[in-house]
Amino acid sequence: MGRMFYLREVSDFSQGLLKVTHSARRKGIDLFAECPPEYGVMRLQEILVCEGGDSPLYQELLRRKQVRSIVQAVCSERIRVRYLQDARGTGWECFEFLYLPETYLDAGQARQLQKPSLLPACRTLLEHYRNWWLLGNALEKNDLHDRFEKTGVLDPIEDITRSEHDRFDVLLRALNFSLLLVSRFPAEAPLLRLIAESSPFGVPSFAGDDLWLQREAALLWYDLKGFEGLLHELPRFRSTLFYYIHLKRGLTVEQLRELLIVASMNSFMDDQDPYMVMQEWIEEELGSRAAL
């Protein structure tokens, strides 16, 4: 099951793709049986935004059959049309190119991902996402009590309609790109912070892609604001986000100690994250460091 999220989180995407390819070959299964190709395309977006289509890394990836297979698997005409239907009249119709295979397979086309002129559309989409999916405004919800009366089953996991989940899945690629592009502009840090501090309104799906976007926004915000900025976000960010930043960026012992002191003064923040207590994971991390 961990393989499903491996390409989404692995630090070195190039090496990670080699590992999952070899693993699938040994098991005699299709690559996409364990690794959803959508995550591969979103990691390609990361490289294209940060390094560009002419970068040695991207040129090396283009020579791999697995990369072409990933792109062809997710850039279907059906998904492109579905995206355009949703984007009509919104201000983010310009992201159609993200749903075309040539965008990822041609270095010239890939340069579109670095265009500053797309920044206003990124803002518009992310603001819509926060208002709709994270705050729940105009989000279509299931009537759980009505379903209970009809079926005798009360399942709070199905609080958001299937059509809304489908819409989120279609927008995911454009949302990921928007986060990446706005992160290239320090003045956009407040927007990243708003996404990071706003948890999904409904129950996340098993894949938790909305929670991943939240973690990504927090990480990109941290890259802009640094540790001092992070200390000021204690009342807003979930404990899990601090832990994720630590896993990805590696806080020093001194930083962990300072974070522990500040967290101890804001114990109410643990009410925001029932799955992880801030002081506990920091103390465990400091203890493991001391044991080395």
mmCIF file of C-alpha atoms in Angstrom:
data_model
loop_
_atom_site.group_PDB
_atom_site.id
_atom_site.type_symbol
_atom_site.label_atom_id
_atom_site.label_comp_id
_atom_site.label_asym_id
_atom_site.label_seq_id
_atom_site.Cartn_x
_atom_site.Cartn_y
_atom_site.Cartn_z
ATOM 1 C CA MET A 1 0.000 0.000 0.000
ATOM 2 C CA GLY A 2 2.916 2.329 0.711
ATOM 3 C CA ARG A 3 3.931 2.119 -2.942
ATOM 4 C CA MET A 4 0.761 3.961 -3.848
ATOM 5 C CA PHE A 5 2.133 7.127 -2.276
ATOM 6 C CA TYR A 6 5.838 6.541 -2.909
ATOM 7 C CA LEU A 7 6.131 8.608 -6.093
ATOM 8 C CA ARG A 8 4.151 11.362 -4.415
ATOM 9 C CA GLU A 9 6.604 11.739 -1.535
ATOM 10 C CA VAL A 10 10.024 10.417 -2.593
ATOM 11 C CA SER A 11 12.627 13.197 -2.551
ATOM 12 C CA ASP A 12 14.487 12.027 -5.661
ATOM 13 C CA PHE A 13 11.770 11.384 -8.226
ATOM 14 C CA SER A 14 14.187 10.101 -10.849
ATOM 15 C CA GLN A 15 15.630 7.407 -8.589
ATOM 16 C CA GLY A 16 12.232 6.685 -7.088
ATOM 17 C CA LEU A 17 10.776 5.998 -10.519
ATOM 18 C CA LEU A 18 13.602 3.551 -11.242
ATOM 19 C CA LYS A 19 12.922 1.715 -7.988
ATOM 20 C CA VAL A 20 9.188 1.302 -8.531
ATOM 21 C CA THR A 21 9.787 0.273 -12.150
ATOM 22 C CA HIS A 22 12.197 -2.460 -11.109
ATOM 23 C CA SER A 23 9.846 -3.528 -8.305
ATOM 24 C CA ALA A 24 6.898 -3.846 -10.686
ATOM 25 C CA ARG A 25 9.024 -5.805 -13.150
ATOM 26 C CA ARG A 26 10.129 -8.274 -10.468
ATOM 27 C CA LYS A 27 6.532 -8.779 -9.361
ATOM 28 C CA GLY A 28 5.317 -9.143 -12.929
ATOM 29 C CA ILE A 29 2.715 -6.391 -12.536
ATOM 30 C CA ASP A 30 1.908 -3.167 -14.340
ATOM 31 C CA LEU A 31 3.716 -0.096 -13.017
ATOM 32 C CA PHE A 32 0.443 1.732 -12.423
ATOM 33 C CA ALA A 33 -0.967 -1.105 -10.319
ATOM 34 C CA GLU A 34 0.957 0.301 -7.347
ATOM 35 C CA CYS A 35 1.777 3.867 -8.375
ATOM 36 C CA PRO A 36 -1.006 6.109 -9.729
ATOM 37 C CA PRO A 37 0.373 7.892 -12.815
ATOM 38 C CA GLU A 38 -1.227 11.204 -11.787
ATOM 39 C CA TYR A 39 1.384 11.523 -9.048
ATOM 40 C CA GLY A 40 4.110 11.044 -11.628
ATOM 41 C CA VAL A 41 2.800 13.927 -13.738
ATOM 42 C CA MET A 42 2.589 16.186 -10.699
ATOM 43 C CA ARG A 43 6.208 15.416 -9.858
ATOM 44 C CA LEU A 44 7.123 16.236 -13.465
ATOM 45 C CA GLN A 45 5.387 19.585 -12.958
ATOM 46 C CA GLU A 46 7.614 20.194 -9.953
ATOM 47 C CA ILE A 47 10.769 19.672 -12.017
ATOM 48 C CA LEU A 48 9.476 21.777 -14.912
ATOM 49 C CA VAL A 49 8.497 24.714 -12.689
ATOM 50 C CA CYS A 50 11.670 24.639 -10.602
ATOM 51 C CA GLU A 51 14.304 23.573 -13.153
ATOM 52 C CA GLY A 52 12.708 23.844 -16.583
ATOM 53 C CA GLY A 53 12.236 21.544 -19.540
ATOM 54 C CA ASP A 54 15.778 22.136 -20.787
ATOM 55 C CA SER A 55 17.350 21.008 -17.518
ATOM 56 C CA PRO A 56 19.612 17.916 -17.637
ATOM 57 C CA LEU A 57 17.312 16.133 -15.188
ATOM 58 C CA TYR A 58 14.205 16.603 -17.294
ATOM 59 C CA GLN A 59 15.997 15.733 -20.514
ATOM 60 C CA GLU A 60 17.156 12.500 -18.897
ATOM 61 C CA LEU A 61 13.607 11.693 -17.761
ATOM 62 C CA LEU A 62 12.244 12.278 -21.261
ATOM 63 C CA ARG A 63 14.390 9.439 -22.545
ATOM 64 C CA ARG A 64 12.615 6.960 -20.273
ATOM 65 C CA LYS A 65 9.764 4.883 -21.579
ATOM 66 C CA GLN A 66 8.118 4.951 -18.130
ATOM 67 C CA VAL A 67 7.804 8.758 -18.216
ATOM 68 C CA ARG A 68 6.097 8.686 -21.583
ATOM 69 C CA SER A 69 3.770 5.960 -20.329
ATOM 70 C CA ILE A 70 2.861 8.059 -17.288
ATOM 71 C CA VAL A 71 2.071 11.105 -19.404
ATOM 72 C CA GLN A 72 0.016 9.169 -21.948
ATOM 73 C CA ALA A 73 -1.936 7.463 -19.155
ATOM 74 C CA VAL A 74 -3.192 10.675 -17.550
ATOM 75 C CA CYS A 75 -3.399 13.121 -20.458
ATOM 76 C CA SER A 76 -6.527 11.692 -22.034
ATOM 77 C CA GLU A 77 -8.994 13.597 -24.168
ATOM 78 C CA ARG A 78 -11.772 12.686 -21.735
ATOM 79 C CA ILE A 79 -10.036 14.359 -18.784
ATOM 80 C CA ARG A 80 -9.115 17.408 -20.857
ATOM 81 C CA VAL A 81 -12.722 17.904 -21.957
ATOM 82 C CA ARG A 82 -13.952 17.383 -18.389
ATOM 83 C CA TYR A 83 -11.517 20.033 -17.175
ATOM 84 C CA LEU A 84 -12.599 22.544 -19.807
ATOM 85 C CA GLN A 85 -16.256 21.995 -18.932
ATOM 86 C CA ASP A 86 -15.494 22.831 -15.319
ATOM 87 C CA ALA A 87 -13.141 25.732 -16.076
ATOM 88 C CA ARG A 88 -15.387 27.567 -18.553
ATOM 89 C CA GLY A 89 -15.783 31.186 -17.470
ATOM 90 C CA THR A 90 -13.706 30.809 -14.316
ATOM 91 C CA GLY A 91 -10.418 32.478 -15.208
ATOM 92 C CA TRP A 92 -8.363 29.317 -15.158
ATOM 93 C CA GLU A 93 -9.279 27.974 -18.590
ATOM 94 C CA CYS A 94 -5.688 28.758 -19.558
ATOM 95 C CA PHE A 95 -4.527 25.648 -17.690
ATOM 96 C CA GLU A 96 -5.814 23.394 -20.469
ATOM 97 C CA PHE A 97 -2.192 22.832 -21.529
ATOM 98 C CA LEU A 98 -1.615 20.907 -18.284
ATOM 99 C CA TYR A 99 -3.930 18.219 -19.636
ATOM 100 C CA LEU A 100 -2.130 17.809 -22.981
ATOM 101 C CA PRO A 101 0.636 15.173 -23.356
ATOM 102 C CA GLU A 102 2.900 17.395 -25.480
ATOM 103 C CA THR A 103 3.232 19.790 -22.560
ATOM 104 C CA TYR A 104 5.301 17.208 -20.727
ATOM 105 C CA LEU A 105 6.974 15.497 -23.691
ATOM 106 C CA ASP A 106 8.284 18.546 -25.560
ATOM 107 C CA ALA A 107 10.765 20.882 -23.888
ATOM 108 C CA GLY A 108 9.481 23.856 -25.853
ATOM 109 C CA GLN A 109 5.892 23.273 -24.758
ATOM 110 C CA ALA A 110 7.057 22.625 -21.202
ATOM 111 C CA ARG A 111 8.327 26.197 -20.898
ATOM 112 C CA GLN A 112 4.705 27.259 -20.402
ATOM 113 C CA LEU A 113 4.915 26.026 -16.814
ATOM 114 C CA GLN A 114 7.316 28.842 -15.933
ATOM 115 C CA LYS A 115 5.279 31.742 -17.348
ATOM 116 C CA PRO A 116 4.758 34.503 -14.758
ATOM 117 C CA SER A 117 1.699 35.599 -16.767
ATOM 118 C CA LEU A 118 -0.143 32.550 -15.363
ATOM 119 C CA LEU A 119 0.155 33.844 -11.799
ATOM 120 C CA PRO A 120 -3.253 35.611 -11.701
ATOM 121 C CA ALA A 121 -5.018 32.426 -12.844
ATOM 122 C CA CYS A 122 -3.135 30.450 -10.177
ATOM 123 C CA ARG A 123 -4.342 32.853 -7.516
ATOM 124 C CA THR A 124 -7.915 32.650 -8.757
ATOM 125 C CA LEU A 125 -7.935 28.851 -8.756
ATOM 126 C CA LEU A 126 -6.334 28.522 -5.319
ATOM 127 C CA GLU A 127 -8.709 31.071 -3.807
ATOM 128 C CA HIS A 128 -11.634 29.162 -5.310
ATOM 129 C CA TYR A 129 -10.241 25.883 -3.974
ATOM 130 C CA ARG A 130 -9.954 27.275 -0.477
ATOM 131 C CA ASN A 131 -13.457 28.752 -0.510
ATOM 132 C CA TRP A 132 -15.039 25.652 -2.083
ATOM 133 C CA TRP A 133 -13.183 22.543 -0.916
ATOM 134 C CA LEU A 134 -11.509 23.732 2.279
ATOM 135 C CA LEU A 135 -14.153 26.056 3.728
ATOM 136 C CA GLY A 136 -17.126 24.183 2.262
ATOM 137 C CA ASN A 137 -18.866 27.124 0.580
ATOM 138 C CA ALA A 138 -21.063 25.932 -2.318
ATOM 139 C CA LEU A 139 -19.726 22.416 -1.737
ATOM 140 C CA GLU A 140 -22.375 19.807 -2.544
ATOM 141 C CA LYS A 141 -22.899 17.588 0.485
ATOM 142 C CA ASN A 142 -24.780 14.364 1.049
ATOM 143 C CA ASP A 143 -27.741 14.385 3.431
ATOM 144 C CA LEU A 144 -26.425 11.719 5.798
ATOM 145 C CA HIS A 145 -29.605 11.532 7.864
ATOM 146 C CA ASP A 146 -31.717 11.077 4.748
ATOM 147 C CA ARG A 147 -29.421 8.295 3.591
ATOM 148 C CA PHE A 148 -29.633 6.704 7.026
ATOM 149 C CA GLU A 149 -33.431 6.674 6.854
ATOM 150 C CA LYS A 150 -33.296 5.039 3.416
ATOM 151 C CA THR A 151 -30.467 2.546 3.980
ATOM 152 C CA GLY A 152 -30.143 2.131 7.739
ATOM 153 C CA VAL A 153 -26.439 2.991 7.443
ATOM 154 C CA LEU A 154 -24.927 6.210 8.778
ATOM 155 C CA ASP A 155 -21.506 6.621 7.167
ATOM 156 C CA PRO A 156 -19.908 10.009 7.942
ATOM 157 C CA ILE A 157 -17.102 9.236 5.485
ATOM 158 C CA GLU A 158 -19.495 9.851 2.592
ATOM 159 C CA ASP A 159 -20.307 13.415 3.598
ATOM 160 C CA ILE A 160 -19.358 14.940 0.224
ATOM 161 C CA THR A 161 -21.065 13.884 -3.014
ATOM 162 C CA ARG A 162 -19.301 11.698 -5.550
ATOM 163 C CA SER A 163 -19.612 14.386 -8.214
ATOM 164 C CA GLU A 164 -17.696 16.852 -6.043
ATOM 165 C CA HIS A 165 -14.945 14.307 -5.386
ATOM 166 C CA ASP A 166 -14.734 13.724 -9.143
ATOM 167 C CA ARG A 167 -14.413 17.461 -9.711
ATOM 168 C CA PHE A 168 -11.615 17.672 -7.155
ATOM 169 C CA ASP A 169 -9.780 14.806 -8.874
ATOM 170 C CA VAL A 170 -9.947 16.612 -12.229
ATOM 171 C CA LEU A 171 -8.702 19.897 -10.730
ATOM 172 C CA LEU A 172 -5.890 18.264 -8.742
ATOM 173 C CA ARG A 173 -3.288 18.653 -11.476
ATOM 174 C CA ALA A 174 -4.048 22.348 -11.952
ATOM 175 C CA LEU A 175 -4.081 22.916 -8.192
ATOM 176 C CA ASN A 176 -0.694 21.274 -7.795
ATOM 177 C CA PHE A 177 0.755 23.416 -10.590
ATOM 178 C CA SER A 178 -0.729 26.570 -9.087
ATOM 179 C CA LEU A 179 0.914 25.919 -5.735
ATOM 180 C CA LEU A 180 4.250 25.323 -7.434
ATOM 181 C CA LEU A 181 4.130 28.466 -9.540
ATOM 182 C CA VAL A 182 2.999 30.852 -6.785
ATOM 183 C CA SER A 183 5.824 29.501 -4.604
ATOM 184 C CA ARG A 184 8.310 31.052 -7.047
ATOM 185 C CA PHE A 185 7.119 34.500 -5.966
ATOM 186 C CA PRO A 186 7.815 35.454 -2.315
ATOM 187 C CA ALA A 187 4.973 37.975 -2.335
ATOM 188 C CA GLU A 188 2.534 35.042 -2.683
ATOM 189 C CA ALA A 189 3.550 33.480 0.652
ATOM 190 C CA PRO A 190 0.298 34.594 2.368
ATOM 191 C CA LEU A 191 -1.756 32.598 -0.142
ATOM 192 C CA LEU A 192 0.336 29.487 0.505
ATOM 193 C CA ARG A 193 -0.167 29.992 4.230
ATOM 194 C CA LEU A 194 -3.946 30.215 3.794
ATOM 195 C CA ILE A 195 -3.993 26.871 1.977
ATOM 196 C CA ALA A 196 -1.689 25.308 4.569
ATOM 197 C CA GLU A 197 -3.756 26.396 7.563
ATOM 198 C CA SER A 198 -7.110 25.336 6.075
ATOM 199 C CA SER A 199 -7.965 21.637 6.413
ATOM 200 C CA PRO A 200 -10.491 19.982 4.065
ATOM 201 C CA PHE A 201 -14.109 20.663 4.941
ATOM 202 C CA GLY A 202 -15.208 17.079 4.317
ATOM 203 C CA VAL A 203 -13.695 13.704 5.143
ATOM 204 C CA PRO A 204 -10.694 13.162 2.847
ATOM 205 C CA SER A 205 -10.670 10.215 0.475
ATOM 206 C CA PHE A 206 -8.357 7.266 1.119
ATOM 207 C CA ALA A 207 -5.646 8.803 -1.075
ATOM 208 C CA GLY A 208 -5.836 12.055 0.904
ATOM 209 C CA ASP A 209 -4.762 14.204 -2.035
ATOM 210 C CA ASP A 210 -6.268 17.309 -0.422
ATOM 211 C CA LEU A 211 -4.176 16.688 2.681
ATOM 212 C CA TRP A 212 -1.149 16.291 0.436
ATOM 213 C CA LEU A 213 -1.869 19.697 -1.127
ATOM 214 C CA GLN A 214 -2.030 21.111 2.392
ATOM 215 C CA ARG A 215 1.351 19.581 3.237
ATOM 216 C CA GLU A 216 2.825 20.801 -0.032
ATOM 217 C CA ALA A 217 1.563 24.335 0.602
ATOM 218 C CA ALA A 218 3.107 24.276 4.094
ATOM 219 C CA LEU A 219 6.441 23.042 2.745
ATOM 220 C CA LEU A 220 6.564 25.600 -0.061
ATOM 221 C CA TRP A 221 5.621 28.330 2.415
ATOM 222 C CA TYR A 222 8.437 27.189 4.726
ATOM 223 C CA ASP A 223 10.925 27.389 1.869
ATOM 224 C CA LEU A 224 9.975 31.055 1.480
ATOM 225 C CA LYS A 225 9.673 32.092 5.133
ATOM 226 C CA GLY A 226 12.132 29.813 6.935
ATOM 227 C CA PHE A 227 12.218 28.639 10.542
ATOM 228 C CA GLU A 228 11.539 32.022 12.142
ATOM 229 C CA GLY A 229 8.380 32.307 10.107
ATOM 230 C CA LEU A 230 7.407 28.783 11.130
ATOM 231 C CA LEU A 231 7.467 29.691 14.817
ATOM 232 C CA HIS A 232 4.769 32.306 14.234
ATOM 233 C CA GLU A 233 2.450 29.707 12.675
ATOM 234 C CA LEU A 234 2.097 27.510 15.759
ATOM 235 C CA PRO A 235 -1.501 28.530 16.456
ATOM 236 C CA ARG A 236 -2.493 28.001 12.804
ATOM 237 C CA PHE A 237 -0.710 24.928 11.444
ATOM 238 C CA ARG A 238 -1.591 21.388 12.467
ATOM 239 C CA SER A 239 1.135 19.492 14.356
ATOM 240 C CA THR A 240 1.345 17.074 11.437
ATOM 241 C CA LEU A 241 2.504 19.889 9.158
ATOM 242 C CA PHE A 242 5.415 20.743 11.425
ATOM 243 C CA TYR A 243 6.397 17.093 11.485
ATOM 244 C CA TYR A 244 6.181 16.893 7.692
ATOM 245 C CA ILE A 245 8.374 19.975 7.290
ATOM 246 C CA HIS A 246 10.887 18.377 9.639
ATOM 247 C CA LEU A 247 10.875 15.116 7.645
ATOM 248 C CA LYS A 248 11.398 16.964 4.381
ATOM 249 C CA ARG A 249 13.783 19.717 5.415
ATOM 250 C CA GLY A 250 15.430 18.335 8.545
ATOM 251 C CA LEU A 251 15.186 20.728 11.482
ATOM 252 C CA THR A 252 18.339 20.970 13.584
ATOM 253 C CA VAL A 253 18.488 19.979 17.254
ATOM 254 C CA GLU A 254 18.571 23.655 18.194
ATOM 255 C CA GLN A 255 15.510 24.371 16.081
ATOM 256 C CA LEU A 256 13.630 21.409 17.536
ATOM 257 C CA ARG A 257 14.394 22.594 21.059
ATOM 258 C CA GLU A 258 13.207 26.101 20.274
ATOM 259 C CA LEU A 259 10.082 24.704 18.637
ATOM 260 C CA LEU A 260 9.416 22.574 21.728
ATOM 261 C CA ILE A 261 9.628 25.619 24.000
ATOM 262 C CA VAL A 262 7.234 27.640 21.881
ATOM 263 C CA ALA A 263 4.879 24.670 21.457
ATOM 264 C CA SER A 264 4.758 24.164 25.234
ATOM 265 C CA MET A 265 3.491 27.719 25.546
ATOM 266 C CA ASN A 266 0.735 27.004 22.982
ATOM 267 C CA SER A 267 -0.631 23.668 24.144
ATOM 268 C CA PHE A 268 -4.104 24.574 22.869
ATOM 269 C CA MET A 269 -2.852 23.954 19.325
ATOM 270 C CA ASP A 270 -3.036 20.191 19.880
ATOM 271 C CA ASP A 271 -6.807 20.519 19.793
ATOM 272 C CA GLN A 272 -6.391 21.256 16.059
ATOM 273 C CA ASP A 273 -4.683 17.914 15.372
ATOM 274 C CA PRO A 274 -6.002 14.892 17.284
ATOM 275 C CA TYR A 275 -3.625 12.566 15.430
ATOM 276 C CA MET A 276 -0.321 14.008 16.610
ATOM 277 C CA VAL A 277 0.725 15.877 19.754
ATOM 278 C CA MET A 278 3.397 18.467 19.022
ATOM 279 C CA GLN A 279 5.469 18.029 22.163
ATOM 280 C CA GLU A 280 5.465 14.241 21.893
ATOM 281 C CA TRP A 281 6.989 13.924 18.433
ATOM 282 C CA ILE A 282 9.582 16.620 19.151
ATOM 283 C CA GLU A 283 10.649 14.918 22.395
ATOM 284 C CA GLU A 284 10.853 11.562 20.604
ATOM 285 C CA GLU A 285 12.981 13.075 17.857
ATOM 286 C CA LEU A 286 15.311 14.768 20.339
ATOM 287 C CA GLY A 287 15.576 11.517 22.292
ATOM 288 C CA SER A 288 16.547 9.545 19.191
ATOM 289 C CA ARG A 289 19.159 12.164 18.308
ATOM 290 C CA ALA A 290 20.647 11.983 21.816
ATOM 291 C CA ALA A 291 20.902 8.201 21.569
ATOM 292 C CA LEU A 292 23.168 8.402 18.519
#
